[in-house]
């Protein structure tokens, strides 16, 4: 069997998974297990009732400008690395590299942000060249899909004790993974503005990626060009609109926090308890369920 066939066979061998999960049917192996993604966990952490609306009840939400910008710029970035020709770039001087990176950016309403990305990538390429590390310039993973199953024990948390052990399915598309000296550096691309308070949530998003990579079956790693001996040692994020880039060593604390959040999510399903977390300035600006949320409607009388 080739890798595609082995990958498909391994994914097919996994139990079905869903957000519309019923913990009471867990013993029935024909029933799906809980699916968790970075986005679903982030939504749950933001507001449990938003999670209920979005993932369990699947209520439609309007596409905001921020969502549209995110999709368009993520596609541009994926295409940039697909199109980047290392051999061609290697023959260029600094200004030609800037020009080349710029030429790979589509001209659209987000071109000002794309120009920042082009300048950043030109600089990164020049640095890689001067350090004789051109082979590490391109990401080893460019929008790679990862699936894994992990076990959560009933006694994982004293505060949120579960009624039994559960296997859950985690899934995600990792923006990019770079490799340095054989070690992996997942890197997240964000199209919004940067604020220092986002550091904590970014660490948790990256720890979720680490969880995916470390628990992915061999076939999933292989399909993404990775091997089991490669370790995640650092992670990073890039906010081009703010020209902000950050890389650091992985932190155990972020992983502990992600695991605790997953337990809380399973616990919420067990108790069927998804309550609102209303905060007017955030809710009115960012929540696409503001118009139907009881907490938001009540608060409008304040
Ligand atoms: S408006 Fe606020 S409280 Fe209501 S669902 Fe949205 S985030 Fe939650």
PDB file of C-alpha atoms and ligand atoms in Angstrom:
ATOM      1  CA  UNK A   1       0.000   0.000   0.000  1.00  0.00           C
ATOM      2  CA  UNK A   2       1.254   3.498  -0.740  1.00  0.00           C
ATOM      3  CA  UNK A   3       1.032   6.306   1.821  1.00  0.00           C
ATOM      4  CA  UNK A   4      -2.316   7.595   0.500  1.00  0.00           C
ATOM      5  CA  UNK A   5      -3.865   4.138   0.932  1.00  0.00           C
ATOM      6  CA  UNK A   6      -2.283   3.596   4.364  1.00  0.00           C
ATOM      7  CA  UNK A   7      -3.466   7.052   5.464  1.00  0.00           C
ATOM      8  CA  UNK A   8      -7.009   6.390   4.275  1.00  0.00           C
ATOM      9  CA  UNK A   9      -7.069   2.971   5.949  1.00  0.00           C
ATOM     10  CA  UNK A  10      -5.871   4.479   9.253  1.00  0.00           C
ATOM     11  CA  UNK A  11      -8.426   7.310   9.162  1.00  0.00           C
ATOM     12  CA  UNK A  12     -11.178   4.829   8.248  1.00  0.00           C
ATOM     13  CA  UNK A  13     -10.205   2.684  11.251  1.00  0.00           C
ATOM     14  CA  UNK A  14     -10.930   5.580  13.616  1.00  0.00           C
ATOM     15  CA  UNK A  15     -14.290   5.871  15.277  1.00  0.00           C
ATOM     16  CA  UNK A  16     -16.757   8.388  13.809  1.00  0.00           C
ATOM     17  CA  UNK A  17     -16.695  11.778  15.525  1.00  0.00           C
ATOM     18  CA  UNK A  18     -19.066  14.712  15.938  1.00  0.00           C
ATOM     19  CA  UNK A  19     -19.805  17.928  17.799  1.00  0.00           C
ATOM     20  CA  UNK A  20     -23.390  16.659  18.325  1.00  0.00           C
ATOM     21  CA  UNK A  21     -22.032  14.189  20.822  1.00  0.00           C
ATOM     22  CA  UNK A  22     -24.052  12.281  23.390  1.00  0.00           C
ATOM     23  CA  UNK A  23     -21.823  10.953  26.206  1.00  0.00           C
ATOM     24  CA  UNK A  24     -24.574   8.517  27.207  1.00  0.00           C
ATOM     25  CA  UNK A  25     -24.069   6.527  23.992  1.00  0.00           C
ATOM     26  CA  UNK A  26     -20.300   6.304  24.420  1.00  0.00           C
ATOM     27  CA  UNK A  27     -20.327   2.523  25.087  1.00  0.00           C
ATOM     28  CA  UNK A  28     -21.967   1.903  21.704  1.00  0.00           C
ATOM     29  CA  UNK A  29     -19.037   1.666  19.294  1.00  0.00           C
ATOM     30  CA  UNK A  30     -21.364   2.519  16.380  1.00  0.00           C
ATOM     31  CA  UNK A  31     -22.012   5.965  17.850  1.00  0.00           C
ATOM     32  CA  UNK A  32     -19.625   8.849  17.204  1.00  0.00           C
ATOM     33  CA  UNK A  33     -17.188  10.197  19.772  1.00  0.00           C
ATOM     34  CA  UNK A  34     -16.566  13.869  20.544  1.00  0.00           C
ATOM     35  CA  UNK A  35     -14.709  15.939  17.962  1.00  0.00           C
ATOM     36  CA  UNK A  36     -12.577  18.853  19.153  1.00  0.00           C
ATOM     37  CA  UNK A  37     -10.722  21.406  17.033  1.00  0.00           C
ATOM     38  CA  UNK A  38      -8.663  24.425  17.998  1.00  0.00           C
ATOM     39  CA  UNK A  39     -11.550  26.665  16.943  1.00  0.00           C
ATOM     40  CA  UNK A  40     -14.232  24.720  18.798  1.00  0.00           C
ATOM     41  CA  UNK A  41     -12.147  24.703  21.975  1.00  0.00           C
ATOM     42  CA  UNK A  42     -11.455  28.423  21.581  1.00  0.00           C
ATOM     43  CA  UNK A  43     -15.161  29.145  21.155  1.00  0.00           C
ATOM     44  CA  UNK A  44     -16.021  27.038  24.195  1.00  0.00           C
ATOM     45  CA  UNK A  45     -13.486  28.949  26.217  1.00  0.00           C
ATOM     46  CA  UNK A  46     -14.850  32.284  25.007  1.00  0.00           C
ATOM     47  CA  UNK A  47     -18.505  31.509  25.734  1.00  0.00           C
ATOM     48  CA  UNK A  48     -20.182  28.141  26.261  1.00  0.00           C
ATOM     49  CA  UNK A  49     -23.525  29.196  24.828  1.00  0.00           C
ATOM     50  CA  UNK A  50     -21.783  30.476  21.696  1.00  0.00           C
ATOM     51  CA  UNK A  51     -20.268  26.990  21.429  1.00  0.00           C
ATOM     52  CA  UNK A  52     -23.741  25.478  21.791  1.00  0.00           C
ATOM     53  CA  UNK A  53     -25.166  27.721  19.042  1.00  0.00           C
ATOM     54  CA  UNK A  54     -22.240  27.276  16.689  1.00  0.00           C
ATOM     55  CA  UNK A  55     -21.152  23.658  17.057  1.00  0.00           C
ATOM     56  CA  UNK A  56     -24.061  21.707  18.544  1.00  0.00           C
ATOM     57  CA  UNK A  57     -27.089  23.548  17.181  1.00  0.00           C
ATOM     58  CA  UNK A  58     -25.210  24.650  14.029  1.00  0.00           C
ATOM     59  CA  UNK A  59     -27.039  27.966  13.905  1.00  0.00           C
ATOM     60  CA  UNK A  60     -25.980  29.990  10.864  1.00  0.00           C
ATOM     61  CA  UNK A  61     -23.837  33.029  11.428  1.00  0.00           C
ATOM     62  CA  UNK A  62     -23.050  35.900   9.121  1.00  0.00           C
ATOM     63  CA  UNK A  63     -19.621  35.988   7.582  1.00  0.00           C
ATOM     64  CA  UNK A  64     -17.890  39.011   9.038  1.00  0.00           C
ATOM     65  CA  UNK A  65     -15.265  41.089   7.261  1.00  0.00           C
ATOM     66  CA  UNK A  66     -12.650  39.684   9.680  1.00  0.00           C
ATOM     67  CA  UNK A  67     -13.578  36.115   8.628  1.00  0.00           C
ATOM     68  CA  UNK A  68     -13.398  37.007   4.943  1.00  0.00           C
ATOM     69  CA  UNK A  69     -10.037  38.716   5.323  1.00  0.00           C
ATOM     70  CA  UNK A  70      -8.735  35.716   7.254  1.00  0.00           C
ATOM     71  CA  UNK A  71      -9.780  33.240   4.556  1.00  0.00           C
ATOM     72  CA  UNK A  72      -8.391  35.318   1.669  1.00  0.00           C
ATOM     73  CA  UNK A  73      -5.032  36.026   3.320  1.00  0.00           C
ATOM     74  CA  UNK A  74      -4.606  32.433   4.525  1.00  0.00           C
ATOM     75  CA  UNK A  75      -5.103  31.263   0.935  1.00  0.00           C
ATOM     76  CA  UNK A  76      -2.539  33.802  -0.307  1.00  0.00           C
ATOM     77  CA  UNK A  77      -0.009  32.590   2.237  1.00  0.00           C
ATOM     78  CA  UNK A  78      -0.556  28.928   1.400  1.00  0.00           C
ATOM     79  CA  UNK A  79      -0.145  29.698  -2.319  1.00  0.00           C
ATOM     80  CA  UNK A  80       2.966  31.794  -1.659  1.00  0.00           C
ATOM     81  CA  UNK A  81       4.838  28.801  -0.250  1.00  0.00           C
ATOM     82  CA  UNK A  82       3.521  26.503  -2.993  1.00  0.00           C
ATOM     83  CA  UNK A  83       4.724  28.909  -5.686  1.00  0.00           C
ATOM     84  CA  UNK A  84       8.021  30.029  -4.138  1.00  0.00           C
ATOM     85  CA  UNK A  85      10.877  28.737  -6.293  1.00  0.00           C
ATOM     86  CA  UNK A  86      13.955  28.270  -4.108  1.00  0.00           C
ATOM     87  CA  UNK A  87      16.272  27.668  -7.053  1.00  0.00           C
ATOM     88  CA  UNK A  88      15.141  30.849  -8.786  1.00  0.00           C
ATOM     89  CA  UNK A  89      15.338  32.947  -5.593  1.00  0.00           C
ATOM     90  CA  UNK A  90      18.853  31.654  -4.848  1.00  0.00           C
ATOM     91  CA  UNK A  91      20.226  33.527  -7.858  1.00  0.00           C
ATOM     92  CA  UNK A  92      18.742  36.898  -6.830  1.00  0.00           C
ATOM     93  CA  UNK A  93      20.137  39.845  -4.912  1.00  0.00           C
ATOM     94  CA  UNK A  94      18.254  41.470  -2.013  1.00  0.00           C
ATOM     95  CA  UNK A  95      16.134  43.880  -4.019  1.00  0.00           C
ATOM     96  CA  UNK A  96      15.293  41.189  -6.574  1.00  0.00           C
ATOM     97  CA  UNK A  97      14.119  38.889  -3.761  1.00  0.00           C
ATOM     98  CA  UNK A  98      11.820  41.615  -2.414  1.00  0.00           C
ATOM     99  CA  UNK A  99      10.478  42.124  -5.925  1.00  0.00           C
ATOM    100  CA  UNK A 100      10.055  38.370  -6.404  1.00  0.00           C
ATOM    101  CA  UNK A 101       8.178  37.920  -3.084  1.00  0.00           C
ATOM    102  CA  UNK A 102       5.944  40.893  -3.968  1.00  0.00           C
ATOM    103  CA  UNK A 103       5.210  39.388  -7.383  1.00  0.00           C
ATOM    104  CA  UNK A 104       3.832  36.265  -5.676  1.00  0.00           C
ATOM    105  CA  UNK A 105       1.222  38.352  -3.814  1.00  0.00           C
ATOM    106  CA  UNK A 106      -2.171  38.835  -5.505  1.00  0.00           C
ATOM    107  CA  UNK A 107      -3.248  42.455  -5.869  1.00  0.00           C
ATOM    108  CA  UNK A 108      -6.524  42.846  -3.998  1.00  0.00           C
ATOM    109  CA  UNK A 109      -8.053  44.886  -1.185  1.00  0.00           C
ATOM    110  CA  UNK A 110      -5.589  43.333   1.289  1.00  0.00           C
ATOM    111  CA  UNK A 111      -2.485  44.159  -0.744  1.00  0.00           C
ATOM    112  CA  UNK A 112      -1.112  46.466   1.978  1.00  0.00           C
ATOM    113  CA  UNK A 113      -0.936  43.477   4.344  1.00  0.00           C
ATOM    114  CA  UNK A 114       0.461  41.255   1.592  1.00  0.00           C
ATOM    115  CA  UNK A 115       3.259  43.794   1.060  1.00  0.00           C
ATOM    116  CA  UNK A 116       4.235  43.405   4.726  1.00  0.00           C
ATOM    117  CA  UNK A 117       4.283  39.625   4.226  1.00  0.00           C
ATOM    118  CA  UNK A 118       6.421  39.977   1.084  1.00  0.00           C
ATOM    119  CA  UNK A 119       8.965  42.169   2.897  1.00  0.00           C
ATOM    120  CA  UNK A 120       9.034  39.774   5.859  1.00  0.00           C
ATOM    121  CA  UNK A 121       9.531  36.720   3.661  1.00  0.00           C
ATOM    122  CA  UNK A 122      12.237  38.445   1.606  1.00  0.00           C
ATOM    123  CA  UNK A 123      14.107  39.231   4.815  1.00  0.00           C
ATOM    124  CA  UNK A 124      13.655  35.680   6.114  1.00  0.00           C
ATOM    125  CA  UNK A 125      14.955  34.252   2.846  1.00  0.00           C
ATOM    126  CA  UNK A 126      17.984  36.563   2.869  1.00  0.00           C
ATOM    127  CA  UNK A 127      18.774  35.543   6.450  1.00  0.00           C
ATOM    128  CA  UNK A 128      18.384  31.847   5.609  1.00  0.00           C
ATOM    129  CA  UNK A 129      20.754  32.357   2.694  1.00  0.00           C
ATOM    130  CA  UNK A 130      23.387  34.123   4.806  1.00  0.00           C
ATOM    131  CA  UNK A 131      23.192  31.361   7.457  1.00  0.00           C
ATOM    132  CA  UNK A 132      23.418  28.665   4.775  1.00  0.00           C
ATOM    133  CA  UNK A 133      19.985  27.351   5.783  1.00  0.00           C
ATOM    134  CA  UNK A 134      17.993  27.747   2.581  1.00  0.00           C
ATOM    135  CA  UNK A 135      16.808  24.145   2.920  1.00  0.00           C
ATOM    136  CA  UNK A 136      14.899  25.242   6.049  1.00  0.00           C
ATOM    137  CA  UNK A 137      13.268  28.283   4.447  1.00  0.00           C
ATOM    138  CA  UNK A 138      10.113  26.596   3.152  1.00  0.00           C
ATOM    139  CA  UNK A 139       7.734  25.059   5.717  1.00  0.00           C
ATOM    140  CA  UNK A 140       7.764  21.270   5.889  1.00  0.00           C
ATOM    141  CA  UNK A 141       3.987  21.463   6.388  1.00  0.00           C
ATOM    142  CA  UNK A 142       1.850  24.036   4.545  1.00  0.00           C
ATOM    143  CA  UNK A 143      -1.798  23.843   5.711  1.00  0.00           C
ATOM    144  CA  UNK A 144      -1.469  20.224   6.853  1.00  0.00           C
ATOM    145  CA  UNK A 145      -4.471  18.277   8.129  1.00  0.00           C
ATOM    146  CA  UNK A 146      -3.966  16.301  11.326  1.00  0.00           C
ATOM    147  CA  UNK A 147      -6.239  13.825  13.104  1.00  0.00           C
ATOM    148  CA  UNK A 148      -5.635  11.991  16.367  1.00  0.00           C
ATOM    149  CA  UNK A 149      -7.481  10.128  19.090  1.00  0.00           C
ATOM    150  CA  UNK A 150      -6.583  10.699  22.716  1.00  0.00           C
ATOM    151  CA  UNK A 151      -7.789   9.280  26.013  1.00  0.00           C
ATOM    152  CA  UNK A 152      -9.033  11.426  28.860  1.00  0.00           C
ATOM    153  CA  UNK A 153      -9.225   9.695  32.222  1.00  0.00           C
ATOM    154  CA  UNK A 154     -12.232  10.091  34.488  1.00  0.00           C
ATOM    155  CA  UNK A 155     -10.013  11.528  37.235  1.00  0.00           C
ATOM    156  CA  UNK A 156      -8.083  13.968  34.995  1.00  0.00           C
ATOM    157  CA  UNK A 157      -9.461  16.915  36.976  1.00  0.00           C
ATOM    158  CA  UNK A 158     -10.559  17.205  40.609  1.00  0.00           C
ATOM    159  CA  UNK A 159     -12.788  20.159  39.808  1.00  0.00           C
ATOM    160  CA  UNK A 160     -14.415  18.532  36.781  1.00  0.00           C
ATOM    161  CA  UNK A 161     -14.530  14.771  37.502  1.00  0.00           C
ATOM    162  CA  UNK A 162     -15.819  12.773  34.532  1.00  0.00           C
ATOM    163  CA  UNK A 163     -18.148   9.799  34.864  1.00  0.00           C
ATOM    164  CA  UNK A 164     -15.765   7.539  32.900  1.00  0.00           C
ATOM    165  CA  UNK A 165     -12.663   7.503  30.693  1.00  0.00           C
ATOM    166  CA  UNK A 166     -13.242   8.805  27.157  1.00  0.00           C
ATOM    167  CA  UNK A 167     -11.472   8.600  23.843  1.00  0.00           C
ATOM    168  CA  UNK A 168     -11.976  11.830  21.923  1.00  0.00           C
ATOM    169  CA  UNK A 169     -11.028  12.847  18.390  1.00  0.00           C
ATOM    170  CA  UNK A 170      -8.941  15.962  17.861  1.00  0.00           C
ATOM    171  CA  UNK A 171      -8.556  17.460  14.409  1.00  0.00           C
ATOM    172  CA  UNK A 172      -7.006  20.533  12.860  1.00  0.00           C
ATOM    173  CA  UNK A 173      -5.275  22.152   9.938  1.00  0.00           C
ATOM    174  CA  UNK A 174      -1.908  23.473  11.013  1.00  0.00           C
ATOM    175  CA  UNK A 175      -1.036  26.659   9.110  1.00  0.00           C
ATOM    176  CA  UNK A 176       2.625  25.851   8.786  1.00  0.00           C
ATOM    177  CA  UNK A 177       5.373  23.817  10.432  1.00  0.00           C
ATOM    178  CA  UNK A 178       8.976  24.855   9.944  1.00  0.00           C
ATOM    179  CA  UNK A 179      11.918  22.640  10.698  1.00  0.00           C
ATOM    180  CA  UNK A 180      15.140  23.763  12.321  1.00  0.00           C
ATOM    181  CA  UNK A 181      17.971  21.373  13.143  1.00  0.00           C
ATOM    182  CA  UNK A 182      15.505  18.474  12.830  1.00  0.00           C
ATOM    183  CA  UNK A 183      13.040  20.015  15.322  1.00  0.00           C
ATOM    184  CA  UNK A 184       9.550  21.230  14.539  1.00  0.00           C
ATOM    185  CA  UNK A 185       8.232  24.778  14.923  1.00  0.00           C
ATOM    186  CA  UNK A 186       4.472  25.106  14.261  1.00  0.00           C
ATOM    187  CA  UNK A 187       3.689  28.643  13.151  1.00  0.00           C
ATOM    188  CA  UNK A 188       0.314  30.361  13.209  1.00  0.00           C
ATOM    189  CA  UNK A 189      -0.674  33.149  10.799  1.00  0.00           C
ATOM    190  CA  UNK A 190      -3.182  35.705  12.112  1.00  0.00           C
ATOM    191  CA  UNK A 191      -4.725  38.496  10.109  1.00  0.00           C
ATOM    192  CA  UNK A 192      -6.086  40.665  12.945  1.00  0.00           C
ATOM    193  CA  UNK A 193      -4.297  43.222  15.088  1.00  0.00           C
ATOM    194  CA  UNK A 194      -1.803  42.249  17.753  1.00  0.00           C
ATOM    195  CA  UNK A 195      -2.242  42.983  21.480  1.00  0.00           C
ATOM    196  CA  UNK A 196       0.052  41.608  24.175  1.00  0.00           C
ATOM    197  CA  UNK A 197      -2.894  40.113  26.068  1.00  0.00           C
ATOM    198  CA  UNK A 198      -3.298  37.643  23.163  1.00  0.00           C
ATOM    199  CA  UNK A 199      -0.085  35.866  24.193  1.00  0.00           C
ATOM    200  CA  UNK A 200      -1.849  33.453  26.568  1.00  0.00           C
ATOM    201  CA  UNK A 201      -4.485  32.386  24.049  1.00  0.00           C
ATOM    202  CA  UNK A 202      -1.845  32.056  21.318  1.00  0.00           C
ATOM    203  CA  UNK A 203       0.176  29.721  23.543  1.00  0.00           C
ATOM    204  CA  UNK A 204      -2.890  27.589  24.041  1.00  0.00           C
ATOM    205  CA  UNK A 205      -3.619  27.475  20.317  1.00  0.00           C
ATOM    206  CA  UNK A 206      -0.053  26.362  19.686  1.00  0.00           C
ATOM    207  CA  UNK A 207      -0.210  23.773  22.469  1.00  0.00           C
ATOM    208  CA  UNK A 208      -3.276  22.336  20.709  1.00  0.00           C
ATOM    209  CA  UNK A 209      -1.159  21.951  17.558  1.00  0.00           C
ATOM    210  CA  UNK A 210       1.536  20.263  19.622  1.00  0.00           C
ATOM    211  CA  UNK A 211      -1.083  17.873  21.011  1.00  0.00           C
ATOM    212  CA  UNK A 212      -2.190  17.044  17.459  1.00  0.00           C
ATOM    213  CA  UNK A 213       1.332  16.388  16.210  1.00  0.00           C
ATOM    214  CA  UNK A 214       2.371  14.309  19.225  1.00  0.00           C
ATOM    215  CA  UNK A 215      -0.735  12.113  19.130  1.00  0.00           C
ATOM    216  CA  UNK A 216      -1.178  11.758  15.362  1.00  0.00           C
ATOM    217  CA  UNK A 217      -0.791   8.178  14.075  1.00  0.00           C
ATOM    218  CA  UNK A 218       2.302   7.379  12.014  1.00  0.00           C
ATOM    219  CA  UNK A 219       0.265   7.434   8.795  1.00  0.00           C
ATOM    220  CA  UNK A 220      -0.931  10.995   9.464  1.00  0.00           C
ATOM    221  CA  UNK A 221       2.616  12.148  10.253  1.00  0.00           C
ATOM    222  CA  UNK A 222       3.943  10.418   7.161  1.00  0.00           C
ATOM    223  CA  UNK A 223       1.311  12.006   4.921  1.00  0.00           C
ATOM    224  CA  UNK A 224       2.436  15.393   6.252  1.00  0.00           C
ATOM    225  CA  UNK A 225       6.110  14.618   5.664  1.00  0.00           C
ATOM    226  CA  UNK A 226       6.927  14.148   9.361  1.00  0.00           C
ATOM    227  CA  UNK A 227       8.437  11.284  11.336  1.00  0.00           C
ATOM    228  CA  UNK A 228       7.872  10.218  14.927  1.00  0.00           C
ATOM    229  CA  UNK A 229      11.366  11.216  16.044  1.00  0.00           C
ATOM    230  CA  UNK A 230      10.780  14.882  15.125  1.00  0.00           C
ATOM    231  CA  UNK A 231       9.901  16.873  18.233  1.00  0.00           C
ATOM    232  CA  UNK A 232       8.058  20.165  18.667  1.00  0.00           C
ATOM    233  CA  UNK A 233      10.578  22.335  20.522  1.00  0.00           C
ATOM    234  CA  UNK A 234       9.335  25.856  19.736  1.00  0.00           C
ATOM    235  CA  UNK A 235       6.233  27.540  18.383  1.00  0.00           C
ATOM    236  CA  UNK A 236       5.519  30.939  16.912  1.00  0.00           C
ATOM    237  CA  UNK A 237       2.949  33.312  15.452  1.00  0.00           C
ATOM    238  CA  UNK A 238       2.954  36.039  12.847  1.00  0.00           C
ATOM    239  CA  UNK A 239       0.555  39.021  12.690  1.00  0.00           C
ATOM    240  CA  UNK A 240       1.461  40.785   9.415  1.00  0.00           C
ATOM    241  CA  UNK A 241      -0.982  43.689   9.864  1.00  0.00           C
ATOM    242  CA  UNK A 242       1.016  44.661  12.958  1.00  0.00           C
ATOM    243  CA  UNK A 243       4.383  43.414  11.617  1.00  0.00           C
ATOM    244  CA  UNK A 244       4.547  41.267  14.732  1.00  0.00           C
ATOM    245  CA  UNK A 245       6.355  37.945  14.813  1.00  0.00           C
ATOM    246  CA  UNK A 246       7.136  35.903  17.895  1.00  0.00           C
ATOM    247  CA  UNK A 247       8.875  32.572  18.524  1.00  0.00           C
ATOM    248  CA  UNK A 248       9.501  30.875  21.848  1.00  0.00           C
ATOM    249  CA  UNK A 249      10.232  27.499  23.409  1.00  0.00           C
ATOM    250  CA  UNK A 250       7.138  25.409  24.078  1.00  0.00           C
ATOM    251  CA  UNK A 251       5.697  25.830  27.557  1.00  0.00           C
ATOM    252  CA  UNK A 252       4.359  22.958  29.631  1.00  0.00           C
ATOM    253  CA  UNK A 253       1.885  25.307  31.278  1.00  0.00           C
ATOM    254  CA  UNK A 254       0.089  26.011  27.989  1.00  0.00           C
ATOM    255  CA  UNK A 255      -0.321  22.273  27.372  1.00  0.00           C
ATOM    256  CA  UNK A 256      -1.667  21.742  30.911  1.00  0.00           C
ATOM    257  CA  UNK A 257      -4.154  24.519  30.310  1.00  0.00           C
ATOM    258  CA  UNK A 258      -5.331  23.014  26.985  1.00  0.00           C
ATOM    259  CA  UNK A 259      -5.818  19.599  28.598  1.00  0.00           C
ATOM    260  CA  UNK A 260      -7.810  21.206  31.435  1.00  0.00           C
ATOM    261  CA  UNK A 261     -10.018  22.990  28.903  1.00  0.00           C
ATOM    262  CA  UNK A 262     -10.732  19.772  27.062  1.00  0.00           C
ATOM    263  CA  UNK A 263     -11.812  18.131  30.323  1.00  0.00           C
ATOM    264  CA  UNK A 264     -14.115  21.099  31.016  1.00  0.00           C
ATOM    265  CA  UNK A 265     -15.622  20.704  27.557  1.00  0.00           C
ATOM    266  CA  UNK A 266     -16.310  16.979  28.082  1.00  0.00           C
ATOM    267  CA  UNK A 267     -17.752  17.827  31.503  1.00  0.00           C
ATOM    268  CA  UNK A 268     -20.103  20.414  29.935  1.00  0.00           C
ATOM    269  CA  UNK A 269     -21.429  17.720  27.560  1.00  0.00           C
ATOM    270  CA  UNK A 270     -21.932  15.309  30.437  1.00  0.00           C
ATOM    271  CA  UNK A 271     -23.892  17.913  32.417  1.00  0.00           C
ATOM    272  CA  UNK A 272     -25.469  19.443  29.315  1.00  0.00           C
ATOM    273  CA  UNK A 273     -24.480  22.774  30.736  1.00  0.00           C
ATOM    274  CA  UNK A 274     -23.558  25.514  28.258  1.00  0.00           C
ATOM    275  CA  UNK A 275     -23.953  28.899  29.881  1.00  0.00           C
ATOM    276  CA  UNK A 276     -23.297  32.377  28.540  1.00  0.00           C
ATOM    277  CA  UNK A 277     -20.292  34.557  29.353  1.00  0.00           C
ATOM    278  CA  UNK A 278     -21.593  37.998  28.544  1.00  0.00           C
ATOM    279  CA  UNK A 279     -19.256  40.937  28.278  1.00  0.00           C
ATOM    280  CA  UNK A 280     -20.923  43.760  26.371  1.00  0.00           C
ATOM    281  CA  UNK A 281     -17.871  45.362  24.682  1.00  0.00           C
ATOM    282  CA  UNK A 282     -16.669  41.994  23.337  1.00  0.00           C
ATOM    283  CA  UNK A 283     -20.084  40.496  22.604  1.00  0.00           C
ATOM    284  CA  UNK A 284     -21.496  43.450  20.688  1.00  0.00           C
ATOM    285  CA  UNK A 285     -18.384  43.787  18.549  1.00  0.00           C
ATOM    286  CA  UNK A 286     -17.383  40.209  17.898  1.00  0.00           C
ATOM    287  CA  UNK A 287     -20.251  37.772  18.472  1.00  0.00           C
ATOM    288  CA  UNK A 288     -22.305  36.857  15.422  1.00  0.00           C
ATOM    289  CA  UNK A 289     -25.048  35.476  17.730  1.00  0.00           C
ATOM    290  CA  UNK A 290     -25.512  38.785  19.505  1.00  0.00           C
ATOM    291  CA  UNK A 291     -28.948  39.242  17.920  1.00  0.00           C
ATOM    292  CA  UNK A 292     -30.329  35.976  19.301  1.00  0.00           C
ATOM    293  CA  UNK A 293     -28.446  35.604  22.559  1.00  0.00           C
ATOM    294  CA  UNK A 294     -30.760  36.006  25.596  1.00  0.00           C
ATOM    295  CA  UNK A 295     -27.952  37.524  27.666  1.00  0.00           C
ATOM    296  CA  UNK A 296     -27.336  40.169  25.002  1.00  0.00           C
ATOM    297  CA  UNK A 297     -31.060  40.913  24.712  1.00  0.00           C
ATOM    298  CA  UNK A 298     -31.443  41.242  28.485  1.00  0.00           C
ATOM    299  CA  UNK A 299     -28.444  43.524  28.711  1.00  0.00           C
ATOM    300  CA  UNK A 300     -29.898  45.870  26.117  1.00  0.00           C
ATOM    301  CA  UNK A 301     -32.376  46.935  28.788  1.00  0.00           C
ATOM    302  CA  UNK A 302     -29.592  48.007  31.149  1.00  0.00           C
TER     303      UNK A 302
HETATM  304  S1  LIG B   1     -23.479  37.544  22.778  1.00  0.00           S
HETATM  305 FE1  LIG B   1     -21.880  37.081  24.284  1.00  0.00          FE
HETATM  306  S2  LIG B   1     -22.891  35.804  25.816  1.00  0.00           S
HETATM  307 FE2  LIG B   1     -24.167  35.773  23.972  1.00  0.00          FE
HETATM  308  S3  LIG B   1     -23.491  34.014  22.764  1.00  0.00           S
HETATM  309 FE3  LIG B   1     -22.333  35.756  22.052  1.00  0.00          FE
HETATM  310  S4  LIG B   1     -20.438  35.709  23.232  1.00  0.00           S
HETATM  311 FE4  LIG B   1     -21.928  34.454  24.323  1.00  0.00          FE
END
